[in-house]
PDB file of C-alpha atoms in Angstrom:
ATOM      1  CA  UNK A   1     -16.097 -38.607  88.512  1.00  0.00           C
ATOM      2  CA  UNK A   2     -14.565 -41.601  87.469  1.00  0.00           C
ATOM      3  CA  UNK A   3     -13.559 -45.270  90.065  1.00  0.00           C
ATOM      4  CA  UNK A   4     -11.001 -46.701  90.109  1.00  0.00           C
ATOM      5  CA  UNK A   5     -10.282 -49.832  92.317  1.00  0.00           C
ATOM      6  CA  UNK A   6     -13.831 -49.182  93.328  1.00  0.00           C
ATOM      7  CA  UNK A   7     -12.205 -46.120  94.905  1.00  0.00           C
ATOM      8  CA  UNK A   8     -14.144 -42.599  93.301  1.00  0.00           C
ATOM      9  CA  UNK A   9     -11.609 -40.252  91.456  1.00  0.00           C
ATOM     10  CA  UNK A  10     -12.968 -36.847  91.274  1.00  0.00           C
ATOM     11  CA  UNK A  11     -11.428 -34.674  88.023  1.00  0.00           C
ATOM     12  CA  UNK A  12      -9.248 -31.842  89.104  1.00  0.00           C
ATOM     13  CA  UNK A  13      -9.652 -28.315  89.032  1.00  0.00           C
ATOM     14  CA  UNK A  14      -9.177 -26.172  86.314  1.00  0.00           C
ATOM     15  CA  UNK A  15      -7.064 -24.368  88.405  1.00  0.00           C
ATOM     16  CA  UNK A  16      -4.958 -27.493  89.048  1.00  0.00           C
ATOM     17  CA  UNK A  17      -5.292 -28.001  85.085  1.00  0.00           C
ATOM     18  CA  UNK A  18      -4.123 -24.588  83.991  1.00  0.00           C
ATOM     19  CA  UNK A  19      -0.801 -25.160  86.907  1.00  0.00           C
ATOM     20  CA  UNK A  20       0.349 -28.633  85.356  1.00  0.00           C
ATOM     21  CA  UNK A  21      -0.428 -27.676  81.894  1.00  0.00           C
ATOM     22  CA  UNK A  22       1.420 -24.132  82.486  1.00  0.00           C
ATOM     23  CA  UNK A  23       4.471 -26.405  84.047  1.00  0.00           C
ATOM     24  CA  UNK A  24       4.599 -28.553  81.412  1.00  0.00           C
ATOM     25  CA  UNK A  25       4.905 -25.825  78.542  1.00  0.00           C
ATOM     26  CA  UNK A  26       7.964 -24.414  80.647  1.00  0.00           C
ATOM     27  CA  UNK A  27       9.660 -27.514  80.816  1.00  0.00           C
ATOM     28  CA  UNK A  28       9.418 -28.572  77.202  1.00  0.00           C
ATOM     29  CA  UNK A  29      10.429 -24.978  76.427  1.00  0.00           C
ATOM     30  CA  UNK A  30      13.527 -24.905  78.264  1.00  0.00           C
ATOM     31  CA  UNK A  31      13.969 -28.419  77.054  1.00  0.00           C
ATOM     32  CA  UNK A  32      14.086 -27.319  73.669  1.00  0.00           C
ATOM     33  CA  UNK A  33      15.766 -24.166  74.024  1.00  0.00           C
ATOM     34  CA  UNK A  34      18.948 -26.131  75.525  1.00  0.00           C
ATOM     35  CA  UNK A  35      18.926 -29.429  73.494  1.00  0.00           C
ATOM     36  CA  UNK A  36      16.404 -28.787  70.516  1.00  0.00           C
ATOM     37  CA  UNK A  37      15.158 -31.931  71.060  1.00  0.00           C
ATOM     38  CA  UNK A  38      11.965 -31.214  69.121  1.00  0.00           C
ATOM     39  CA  UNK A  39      12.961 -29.748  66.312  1.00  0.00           C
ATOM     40  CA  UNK A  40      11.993 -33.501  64.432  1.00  0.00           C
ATOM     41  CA  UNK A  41       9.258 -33.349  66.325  1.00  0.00           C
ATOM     42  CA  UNK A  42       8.265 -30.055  64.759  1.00  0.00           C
ATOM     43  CA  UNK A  43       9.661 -31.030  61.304  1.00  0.00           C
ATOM     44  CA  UNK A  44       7.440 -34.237  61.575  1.00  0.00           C
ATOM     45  CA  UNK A  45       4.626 -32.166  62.203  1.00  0.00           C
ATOM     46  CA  UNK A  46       5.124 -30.340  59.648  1.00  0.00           C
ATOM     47  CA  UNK A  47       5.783 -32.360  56.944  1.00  0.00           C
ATOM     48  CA  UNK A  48       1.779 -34.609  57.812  1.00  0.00           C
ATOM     49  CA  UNK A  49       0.180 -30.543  57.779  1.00  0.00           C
ATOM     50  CA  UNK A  50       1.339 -30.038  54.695  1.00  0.00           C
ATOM     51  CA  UNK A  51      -1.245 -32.078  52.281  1.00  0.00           C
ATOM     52  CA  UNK A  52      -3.549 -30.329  54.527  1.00  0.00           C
ATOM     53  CA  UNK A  53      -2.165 -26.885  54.187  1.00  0.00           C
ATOM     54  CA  UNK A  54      -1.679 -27.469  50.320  1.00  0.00           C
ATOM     55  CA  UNK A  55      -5.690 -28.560  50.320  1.00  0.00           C
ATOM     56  CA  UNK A  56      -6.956 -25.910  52.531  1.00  0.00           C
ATOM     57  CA  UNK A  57      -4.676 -23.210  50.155  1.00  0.00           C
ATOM     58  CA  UNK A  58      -6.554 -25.402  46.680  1.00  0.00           C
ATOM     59  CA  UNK A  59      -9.481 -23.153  46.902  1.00  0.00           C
ATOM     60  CA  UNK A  60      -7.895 -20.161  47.069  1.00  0.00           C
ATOM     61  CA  UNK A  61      -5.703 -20.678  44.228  1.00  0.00           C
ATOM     62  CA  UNK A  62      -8.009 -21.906  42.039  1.00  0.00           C
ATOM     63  CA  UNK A  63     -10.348 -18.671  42.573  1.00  0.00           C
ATOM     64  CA  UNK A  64      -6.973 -17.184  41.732  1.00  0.00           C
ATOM     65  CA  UNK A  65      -6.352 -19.098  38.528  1.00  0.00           C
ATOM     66  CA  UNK A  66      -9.924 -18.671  37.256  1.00  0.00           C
ATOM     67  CA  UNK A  67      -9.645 -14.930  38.113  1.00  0.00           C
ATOM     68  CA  UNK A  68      -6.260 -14.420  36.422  1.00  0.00           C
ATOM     69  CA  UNK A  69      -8.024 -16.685  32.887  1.00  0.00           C
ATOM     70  CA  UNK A  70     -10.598 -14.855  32.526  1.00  0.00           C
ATOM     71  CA  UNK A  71      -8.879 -11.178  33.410  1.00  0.00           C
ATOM     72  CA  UNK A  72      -6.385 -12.434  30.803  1.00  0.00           C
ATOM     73  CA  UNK A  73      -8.625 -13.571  27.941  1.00  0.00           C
ATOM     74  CA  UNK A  74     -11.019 -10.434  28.507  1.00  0.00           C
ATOM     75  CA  UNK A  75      -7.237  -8.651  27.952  1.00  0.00           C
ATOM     76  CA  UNK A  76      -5.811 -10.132  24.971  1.00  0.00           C
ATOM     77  CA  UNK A  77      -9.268  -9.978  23.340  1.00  0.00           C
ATOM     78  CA  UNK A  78      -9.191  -5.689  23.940  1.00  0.00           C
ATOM     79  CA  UNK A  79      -5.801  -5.979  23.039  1.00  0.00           C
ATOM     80  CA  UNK A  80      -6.248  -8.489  19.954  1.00  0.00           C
ATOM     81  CA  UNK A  81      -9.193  -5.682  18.463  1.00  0.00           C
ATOM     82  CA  UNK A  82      -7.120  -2.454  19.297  1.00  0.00           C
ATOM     83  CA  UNK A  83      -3.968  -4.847  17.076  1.00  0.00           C
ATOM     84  CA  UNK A  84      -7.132  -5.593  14.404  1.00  0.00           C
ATOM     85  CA  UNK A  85      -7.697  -1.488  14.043  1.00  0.00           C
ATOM     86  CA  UNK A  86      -4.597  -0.617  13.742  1.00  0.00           C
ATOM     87  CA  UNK A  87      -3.228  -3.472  11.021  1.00  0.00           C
ATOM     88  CA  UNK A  88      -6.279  -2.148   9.027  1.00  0.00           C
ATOM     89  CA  UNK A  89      -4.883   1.522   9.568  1.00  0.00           C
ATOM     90  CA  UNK A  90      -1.397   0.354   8.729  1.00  0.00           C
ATOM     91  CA  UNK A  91      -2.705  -1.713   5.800  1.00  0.00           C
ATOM     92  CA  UNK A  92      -4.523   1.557   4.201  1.00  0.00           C
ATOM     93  CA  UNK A  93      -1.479   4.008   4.762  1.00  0.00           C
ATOM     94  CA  UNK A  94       0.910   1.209   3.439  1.00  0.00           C
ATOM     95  CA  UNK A  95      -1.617   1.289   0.150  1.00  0.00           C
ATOM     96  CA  UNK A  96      -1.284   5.311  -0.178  1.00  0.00           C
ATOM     97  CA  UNK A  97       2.546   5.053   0.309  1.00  0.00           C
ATOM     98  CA  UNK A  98       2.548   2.185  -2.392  1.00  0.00           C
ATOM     99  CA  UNK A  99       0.305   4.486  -4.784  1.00  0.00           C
ATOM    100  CA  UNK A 100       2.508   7.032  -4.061  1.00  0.00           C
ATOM    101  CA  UNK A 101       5.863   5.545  -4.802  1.00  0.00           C
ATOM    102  CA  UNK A 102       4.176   4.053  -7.723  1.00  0.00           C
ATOM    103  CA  UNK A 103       3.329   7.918  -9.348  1.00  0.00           C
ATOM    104  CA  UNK A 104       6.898   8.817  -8.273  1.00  0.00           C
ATOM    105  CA  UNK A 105       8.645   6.218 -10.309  1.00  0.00           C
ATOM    106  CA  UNK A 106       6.737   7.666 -12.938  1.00  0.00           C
ATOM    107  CA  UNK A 107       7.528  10.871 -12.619  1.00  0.00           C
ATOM    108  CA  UNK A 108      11.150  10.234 -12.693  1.00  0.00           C
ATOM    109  CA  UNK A 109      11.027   8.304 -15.624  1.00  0.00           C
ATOM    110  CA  UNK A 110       9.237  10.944 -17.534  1.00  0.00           C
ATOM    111  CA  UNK A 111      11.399  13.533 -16.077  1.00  0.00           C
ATOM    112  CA  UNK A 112      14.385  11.593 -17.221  1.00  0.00           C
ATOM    113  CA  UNK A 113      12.933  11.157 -20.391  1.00  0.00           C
ATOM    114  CA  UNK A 114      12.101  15.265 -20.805  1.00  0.00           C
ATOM    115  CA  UNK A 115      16.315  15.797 -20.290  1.00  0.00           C
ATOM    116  CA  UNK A 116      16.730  14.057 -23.309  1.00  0.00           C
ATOM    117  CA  UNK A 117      14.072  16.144 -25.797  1.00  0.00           C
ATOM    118  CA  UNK A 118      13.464  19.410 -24.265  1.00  0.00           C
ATOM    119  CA  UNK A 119      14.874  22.445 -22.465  1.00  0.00           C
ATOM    120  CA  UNK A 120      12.560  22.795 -20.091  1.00  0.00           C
ATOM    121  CA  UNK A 121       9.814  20.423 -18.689  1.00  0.00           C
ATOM    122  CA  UNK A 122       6.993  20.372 -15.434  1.00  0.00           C
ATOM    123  CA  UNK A 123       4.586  17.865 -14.502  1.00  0.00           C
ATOM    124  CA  UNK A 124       0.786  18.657 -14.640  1.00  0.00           C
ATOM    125  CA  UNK A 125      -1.772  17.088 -12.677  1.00  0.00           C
ATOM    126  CA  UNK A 126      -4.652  15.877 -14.451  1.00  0.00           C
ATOM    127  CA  UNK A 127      -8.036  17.490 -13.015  1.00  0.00           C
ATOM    128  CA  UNK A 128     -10.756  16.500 -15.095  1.00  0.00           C
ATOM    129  CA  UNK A 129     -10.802  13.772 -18.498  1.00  0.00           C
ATOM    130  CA  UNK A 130     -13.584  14.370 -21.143  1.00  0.00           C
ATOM    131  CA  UNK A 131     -16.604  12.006 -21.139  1.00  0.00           C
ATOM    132  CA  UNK A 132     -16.920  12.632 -24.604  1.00  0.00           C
ATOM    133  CA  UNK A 133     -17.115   9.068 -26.473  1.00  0.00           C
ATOM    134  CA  UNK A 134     -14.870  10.200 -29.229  1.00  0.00           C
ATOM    135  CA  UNK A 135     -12.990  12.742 -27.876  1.00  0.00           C
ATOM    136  CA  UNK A 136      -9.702  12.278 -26.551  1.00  0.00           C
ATOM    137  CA  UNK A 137      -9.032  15.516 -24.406  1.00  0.00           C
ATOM    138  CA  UNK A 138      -7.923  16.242 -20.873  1.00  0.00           C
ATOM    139  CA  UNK A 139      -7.701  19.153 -18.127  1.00  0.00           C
ATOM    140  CA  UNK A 140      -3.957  19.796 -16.289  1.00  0.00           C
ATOM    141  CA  UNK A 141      -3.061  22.241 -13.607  1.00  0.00           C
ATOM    142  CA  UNK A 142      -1.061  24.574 -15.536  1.00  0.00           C
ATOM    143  CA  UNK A 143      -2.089  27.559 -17.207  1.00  0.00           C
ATOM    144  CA  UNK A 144      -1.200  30.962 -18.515  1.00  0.00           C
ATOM    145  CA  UNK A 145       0.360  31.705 -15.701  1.00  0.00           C
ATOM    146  CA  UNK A 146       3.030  28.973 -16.127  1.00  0.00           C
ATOM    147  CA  UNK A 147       3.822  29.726 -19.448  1.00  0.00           C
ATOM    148  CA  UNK A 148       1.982  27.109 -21.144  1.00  0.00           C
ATOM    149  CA  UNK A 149       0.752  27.803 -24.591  1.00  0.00           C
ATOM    150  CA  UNK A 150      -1.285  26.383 -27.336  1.00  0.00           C
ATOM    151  CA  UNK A 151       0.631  23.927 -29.613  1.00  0.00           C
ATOM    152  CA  UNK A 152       2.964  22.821 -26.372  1.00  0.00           C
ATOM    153  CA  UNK A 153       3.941  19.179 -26.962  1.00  0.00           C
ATOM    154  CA  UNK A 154       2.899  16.751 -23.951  1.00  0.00           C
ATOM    155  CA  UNK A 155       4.826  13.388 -23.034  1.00  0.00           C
ATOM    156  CA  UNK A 156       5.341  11.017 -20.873  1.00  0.00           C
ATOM    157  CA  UNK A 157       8.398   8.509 -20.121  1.00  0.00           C
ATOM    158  CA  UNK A 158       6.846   5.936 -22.698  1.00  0.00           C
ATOM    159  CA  UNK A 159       5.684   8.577 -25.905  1.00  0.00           C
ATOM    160  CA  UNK A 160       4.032  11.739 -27.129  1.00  0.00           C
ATOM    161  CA  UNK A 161       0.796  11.839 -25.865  1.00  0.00           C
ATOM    162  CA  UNK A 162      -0.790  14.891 -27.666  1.00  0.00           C
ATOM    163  CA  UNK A 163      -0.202  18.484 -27.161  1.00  0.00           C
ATOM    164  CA  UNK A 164      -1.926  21.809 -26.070  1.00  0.00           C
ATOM    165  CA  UNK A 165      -5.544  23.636 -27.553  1.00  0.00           C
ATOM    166  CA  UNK A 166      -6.665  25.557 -25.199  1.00  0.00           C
ATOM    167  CA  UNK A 167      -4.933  27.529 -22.000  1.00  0.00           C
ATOM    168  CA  UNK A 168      -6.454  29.509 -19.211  1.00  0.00           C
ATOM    169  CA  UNK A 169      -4.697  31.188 -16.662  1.00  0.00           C
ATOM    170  CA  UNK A 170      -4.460  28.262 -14.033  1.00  0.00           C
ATOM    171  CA  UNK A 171      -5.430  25.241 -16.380  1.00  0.00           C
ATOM    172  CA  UNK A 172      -5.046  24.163 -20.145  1.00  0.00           C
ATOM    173  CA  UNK A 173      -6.671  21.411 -22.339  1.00  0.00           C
ATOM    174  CA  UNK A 174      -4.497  18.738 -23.684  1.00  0.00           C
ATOM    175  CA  UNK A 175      -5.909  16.681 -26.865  1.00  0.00           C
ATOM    176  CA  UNK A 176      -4.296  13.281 -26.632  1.00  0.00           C
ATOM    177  CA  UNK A 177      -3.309  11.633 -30.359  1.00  0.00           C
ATOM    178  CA  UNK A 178      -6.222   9.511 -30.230  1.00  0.00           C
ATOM    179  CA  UNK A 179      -8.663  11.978 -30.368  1.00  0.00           C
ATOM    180  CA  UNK A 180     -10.855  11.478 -33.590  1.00  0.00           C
ATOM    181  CA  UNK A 181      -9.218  15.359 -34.746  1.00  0.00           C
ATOM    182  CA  UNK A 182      -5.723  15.228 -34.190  1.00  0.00           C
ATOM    183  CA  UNK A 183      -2.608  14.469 -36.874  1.00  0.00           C
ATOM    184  CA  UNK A 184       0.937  13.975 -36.308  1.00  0.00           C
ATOM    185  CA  UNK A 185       3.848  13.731 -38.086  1.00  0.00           C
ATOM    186  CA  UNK A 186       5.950  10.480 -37.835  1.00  0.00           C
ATOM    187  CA  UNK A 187       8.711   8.629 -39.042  1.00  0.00           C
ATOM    188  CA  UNK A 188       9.041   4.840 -39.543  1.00  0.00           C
ATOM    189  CA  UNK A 189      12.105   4.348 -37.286  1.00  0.00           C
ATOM    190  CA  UNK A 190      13.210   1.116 -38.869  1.00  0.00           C
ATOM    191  CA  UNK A 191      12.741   2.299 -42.827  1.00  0.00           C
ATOM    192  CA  UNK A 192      12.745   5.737 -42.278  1.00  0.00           C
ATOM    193  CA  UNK A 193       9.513   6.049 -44.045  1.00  0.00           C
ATOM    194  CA  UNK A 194       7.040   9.416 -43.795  1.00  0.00           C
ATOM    195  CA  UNK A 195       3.599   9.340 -42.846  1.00  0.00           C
ATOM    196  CA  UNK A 196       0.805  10.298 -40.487  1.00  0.00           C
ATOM    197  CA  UNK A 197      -0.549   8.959 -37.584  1.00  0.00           C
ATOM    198  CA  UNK A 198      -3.921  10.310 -37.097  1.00  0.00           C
ATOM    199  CA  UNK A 199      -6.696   9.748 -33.849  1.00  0.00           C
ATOM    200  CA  UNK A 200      -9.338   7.481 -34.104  1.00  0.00           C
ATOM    201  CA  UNK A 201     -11.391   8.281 -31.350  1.00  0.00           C
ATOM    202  CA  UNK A 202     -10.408   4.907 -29.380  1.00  0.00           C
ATOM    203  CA  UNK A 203      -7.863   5.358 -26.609  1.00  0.00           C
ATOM    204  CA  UNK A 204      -5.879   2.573 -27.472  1.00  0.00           C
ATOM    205  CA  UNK A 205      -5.500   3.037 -31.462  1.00  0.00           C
ATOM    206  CA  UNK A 206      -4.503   5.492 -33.867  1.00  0.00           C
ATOM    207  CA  UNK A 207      -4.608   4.948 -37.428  1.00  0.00           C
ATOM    208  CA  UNK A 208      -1.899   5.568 -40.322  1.00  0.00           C
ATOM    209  CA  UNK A 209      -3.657   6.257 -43.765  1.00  0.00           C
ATOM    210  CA  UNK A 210      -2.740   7.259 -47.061  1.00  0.00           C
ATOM    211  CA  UNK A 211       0.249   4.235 -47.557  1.00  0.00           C
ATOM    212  CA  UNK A 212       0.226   2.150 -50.783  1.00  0.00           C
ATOM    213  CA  UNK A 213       0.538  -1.249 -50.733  1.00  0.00           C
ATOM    214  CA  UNK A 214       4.297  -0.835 -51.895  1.00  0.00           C
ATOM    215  CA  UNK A 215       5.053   1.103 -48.592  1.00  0.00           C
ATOM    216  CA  UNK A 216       8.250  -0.180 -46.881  1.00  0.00           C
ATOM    217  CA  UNK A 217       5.764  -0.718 -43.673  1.00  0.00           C
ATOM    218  CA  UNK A 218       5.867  -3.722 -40.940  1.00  0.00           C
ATOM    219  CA  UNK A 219       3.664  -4.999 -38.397  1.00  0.00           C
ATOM    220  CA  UNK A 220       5.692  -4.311 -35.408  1.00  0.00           C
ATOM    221  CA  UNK A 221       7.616  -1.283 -36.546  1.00  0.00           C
ATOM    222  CA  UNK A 222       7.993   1.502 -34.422  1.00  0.00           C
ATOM    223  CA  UNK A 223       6.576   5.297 -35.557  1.00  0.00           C
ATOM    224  CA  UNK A 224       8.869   8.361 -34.374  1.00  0.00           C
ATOM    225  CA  UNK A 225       7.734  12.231 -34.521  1.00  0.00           C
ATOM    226  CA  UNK A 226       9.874  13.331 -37.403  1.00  0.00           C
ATOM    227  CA  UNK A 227      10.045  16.896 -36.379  1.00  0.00           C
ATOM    228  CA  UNK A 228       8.484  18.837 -39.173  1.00  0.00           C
ATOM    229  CA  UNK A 229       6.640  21.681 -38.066  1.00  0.00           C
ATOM    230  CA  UNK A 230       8.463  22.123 -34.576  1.00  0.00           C
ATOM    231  CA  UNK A 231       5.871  20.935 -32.700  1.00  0.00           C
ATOM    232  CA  UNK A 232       6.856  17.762 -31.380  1.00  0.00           C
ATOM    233  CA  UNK A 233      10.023  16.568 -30.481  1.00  0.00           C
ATOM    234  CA  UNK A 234      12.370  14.859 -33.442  1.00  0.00           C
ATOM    235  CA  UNK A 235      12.599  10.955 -33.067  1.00  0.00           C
ATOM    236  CA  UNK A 236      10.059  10.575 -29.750  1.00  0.00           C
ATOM    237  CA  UNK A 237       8.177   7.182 -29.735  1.00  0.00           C
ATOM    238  CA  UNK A 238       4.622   7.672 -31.022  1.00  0.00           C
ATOM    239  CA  UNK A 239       3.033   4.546 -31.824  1.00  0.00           C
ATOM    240  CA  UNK A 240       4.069   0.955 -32.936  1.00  0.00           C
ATOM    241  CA  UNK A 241       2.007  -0.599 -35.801  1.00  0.00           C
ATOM    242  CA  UNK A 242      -0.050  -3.048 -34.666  1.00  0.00           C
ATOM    243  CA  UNK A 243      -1.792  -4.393 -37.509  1.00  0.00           C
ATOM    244  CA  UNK A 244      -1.832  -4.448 -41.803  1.00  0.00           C
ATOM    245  CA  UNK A 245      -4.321  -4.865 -44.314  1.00  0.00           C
ATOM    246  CA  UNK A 246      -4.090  -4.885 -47.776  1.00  0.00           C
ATOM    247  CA  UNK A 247      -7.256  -4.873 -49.681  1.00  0.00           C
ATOM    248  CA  UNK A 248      -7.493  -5.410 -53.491  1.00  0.00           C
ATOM    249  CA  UNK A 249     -10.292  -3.156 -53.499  1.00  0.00           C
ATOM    250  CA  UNK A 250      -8.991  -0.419 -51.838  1.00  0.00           C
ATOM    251  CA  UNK A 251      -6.204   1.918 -53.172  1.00  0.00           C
ATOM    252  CA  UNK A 252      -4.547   2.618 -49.706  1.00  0.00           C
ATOM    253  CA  UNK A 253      -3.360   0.021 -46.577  1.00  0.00           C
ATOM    254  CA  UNK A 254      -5.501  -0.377 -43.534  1.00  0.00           C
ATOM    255  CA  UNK A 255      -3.159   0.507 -40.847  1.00  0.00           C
ATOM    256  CA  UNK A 256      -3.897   0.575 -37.269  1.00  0.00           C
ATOM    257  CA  UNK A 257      -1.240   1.463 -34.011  1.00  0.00           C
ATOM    258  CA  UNK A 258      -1.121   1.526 -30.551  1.00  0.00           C
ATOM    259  CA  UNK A 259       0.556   4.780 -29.049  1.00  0.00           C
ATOM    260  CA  UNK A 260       3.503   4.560 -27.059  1.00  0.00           C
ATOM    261  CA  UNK A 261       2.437   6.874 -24.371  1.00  0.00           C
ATOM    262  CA  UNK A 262       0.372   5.203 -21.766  1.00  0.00           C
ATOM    263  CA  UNK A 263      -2.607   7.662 -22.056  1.00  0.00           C
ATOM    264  CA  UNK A 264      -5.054   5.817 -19.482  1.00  0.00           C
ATOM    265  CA  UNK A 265      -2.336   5.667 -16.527  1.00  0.00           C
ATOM    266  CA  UNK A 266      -1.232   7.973 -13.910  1.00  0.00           C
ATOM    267  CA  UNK A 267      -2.371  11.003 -12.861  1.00  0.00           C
ATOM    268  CA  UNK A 268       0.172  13.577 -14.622  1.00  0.00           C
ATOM    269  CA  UNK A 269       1.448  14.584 -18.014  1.00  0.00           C
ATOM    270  CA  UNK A 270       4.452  16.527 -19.015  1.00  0.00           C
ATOM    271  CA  UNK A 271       4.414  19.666 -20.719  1.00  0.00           C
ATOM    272  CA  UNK A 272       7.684  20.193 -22.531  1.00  0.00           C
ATOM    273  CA  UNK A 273       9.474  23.423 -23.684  1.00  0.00           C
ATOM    274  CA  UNK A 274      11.530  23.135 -26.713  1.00  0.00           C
ATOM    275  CA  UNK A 275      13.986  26.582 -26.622  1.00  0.00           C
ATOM    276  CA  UNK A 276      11.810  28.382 -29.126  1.00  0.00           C
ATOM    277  CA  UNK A 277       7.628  28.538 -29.377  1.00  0.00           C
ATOM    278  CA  UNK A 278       6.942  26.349 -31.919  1.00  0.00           C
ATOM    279  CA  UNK A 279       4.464  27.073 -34.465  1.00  0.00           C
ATOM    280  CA  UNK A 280       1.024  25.679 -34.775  1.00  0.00           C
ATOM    281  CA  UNK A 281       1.127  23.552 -37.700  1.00  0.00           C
ATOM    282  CA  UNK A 282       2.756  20.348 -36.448  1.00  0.00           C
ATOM    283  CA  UNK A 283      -0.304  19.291 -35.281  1.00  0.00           C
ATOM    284  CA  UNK A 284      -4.037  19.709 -36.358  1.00  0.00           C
ATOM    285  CA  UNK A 285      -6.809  19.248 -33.580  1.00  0.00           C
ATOM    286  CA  UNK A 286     -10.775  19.826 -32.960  1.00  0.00           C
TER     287      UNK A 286
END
């Protein structure tokens, strides 16, 4: 109870309350349904909730943000290490198609170079090399069964690298020109001069004896098969002279070569048909 004028003002009802403020909310209805008067009103009102609206929302959308970081970084890292494995995966199959295109490069170059000596030639995969220090021999795929025989010449795009001593039904040993036993026949291609290149044992050098000092011989010069015997292919690269000594003391040249068949690379020779069996005495091996 409140005075006023000294004169005691009692609070009304809440029934008298809930009538006025019931009347009221009609009026201002129906006074905005027919003029819109407080559409500002409203607009006002809305426009000084909004900082609070936008703070009250700040929480929620930071717990958002945070949520959507850290779901996103625990993402791209899985992702990131299932990308890692499979570059690695890519990386080792891209090496294997590399090696691959790599062995048939050189099969096509040997291949092409087989058209131009021989009838006939296949490739043979190499399946075991002899740990012998001076032995120069190798096991290939093809046997008997393939018609492979003993004497066959082998190549590759670059040279002769030996020929066939031994065959078995599904395999065959090949004795590389650098074994310490073997001999060939050779031409010099740029003089025409005869000689022999025999095996020394080392992979990478053959030797050419029994040349006077007067021989018309030159570091550098290339050494052909020459044929004889019907072995090996006429006029096929075989080495390329590589170094000359001439000692007073000695009656013959020291002559060393380097063959031009690449006999440590790859992992197949060519075995080479030649119309006719050739005989045996082209070559001379242990």
């Amino acid at each position: 109870m409140i005075n006023v004028f000294g004169r005691p003002i009692g609070a009304p009802s809440h029934l008298t309350r809930l009538v006025l403020l019931s009347a009221l909310s009609v009026a201002l209805m129906m006074l905005d349904h027919r003029g819109h008067h407080l559409e500002k009103i409203r607009a006002g009102l809305n426009t000084l909730a909004y900082p609070v609206q936008l703070i009250a929302a700040t929480p929620a959308y930071v717990v958002g943000g945070l949520a959507d970081f850290f779901t996103t970084r625990r993402t791209l890292r899985t992702d990131n290490e299932k990308l890692l494995v499979e570059r690695q995966a890519l990386l080792a199959r891209l090496q294997q198609f590399e090696a691959l295109e790599q062995e048939n490069q050189r099969l096509r170059q040997m291949l092409v170079s087989a058209v131009q000596v021989a009838d006939k030639a296949i490739a043979a995969e190499l399946v075991e090399v002899s740990a012998e220090p001076f032995t120069r021999k190798v096991v290939v795929a093809k046997g008997a069964k393939d018609g492979v025989y003993v004497g066959q010449s082998v190549i590759d795009a670059h040279g002769i690298m030996g020929q066939v001593t031994q065959v078995a039904g599904n395999v065959s040993r090949v004795t590389f020109i650098t074994d310490a036993g073997h001999a060939i026949p050779v031409l010099n291609n740029r003089s025409g001069l005869r000689a022999l290149v025999f095996g020394t044992g080392n992979p990478d050098t053959v030797k050419v004896p029994y040349l006077t000092a007067n021989a018309d011989i030159q570091e550098g010069d290339l050494l052909v098969s020459s044929g004889m015997g019907g072995t090996f292919p006429p006029g096929y690269p075989v080495a390329r002279v590589t170094k000359i000594v001439n000692d007073p003391n000695e009656a013959f040249l020291f002559i060393t070569a380097k063959p031009a068949a690449q006999l440590n690379h790859g992992k197949q020779v060519l075995l080479i048909w030649r119309g006719i069996v050739p005989a045996k005495s082209g070559g001379k091996s242990k």
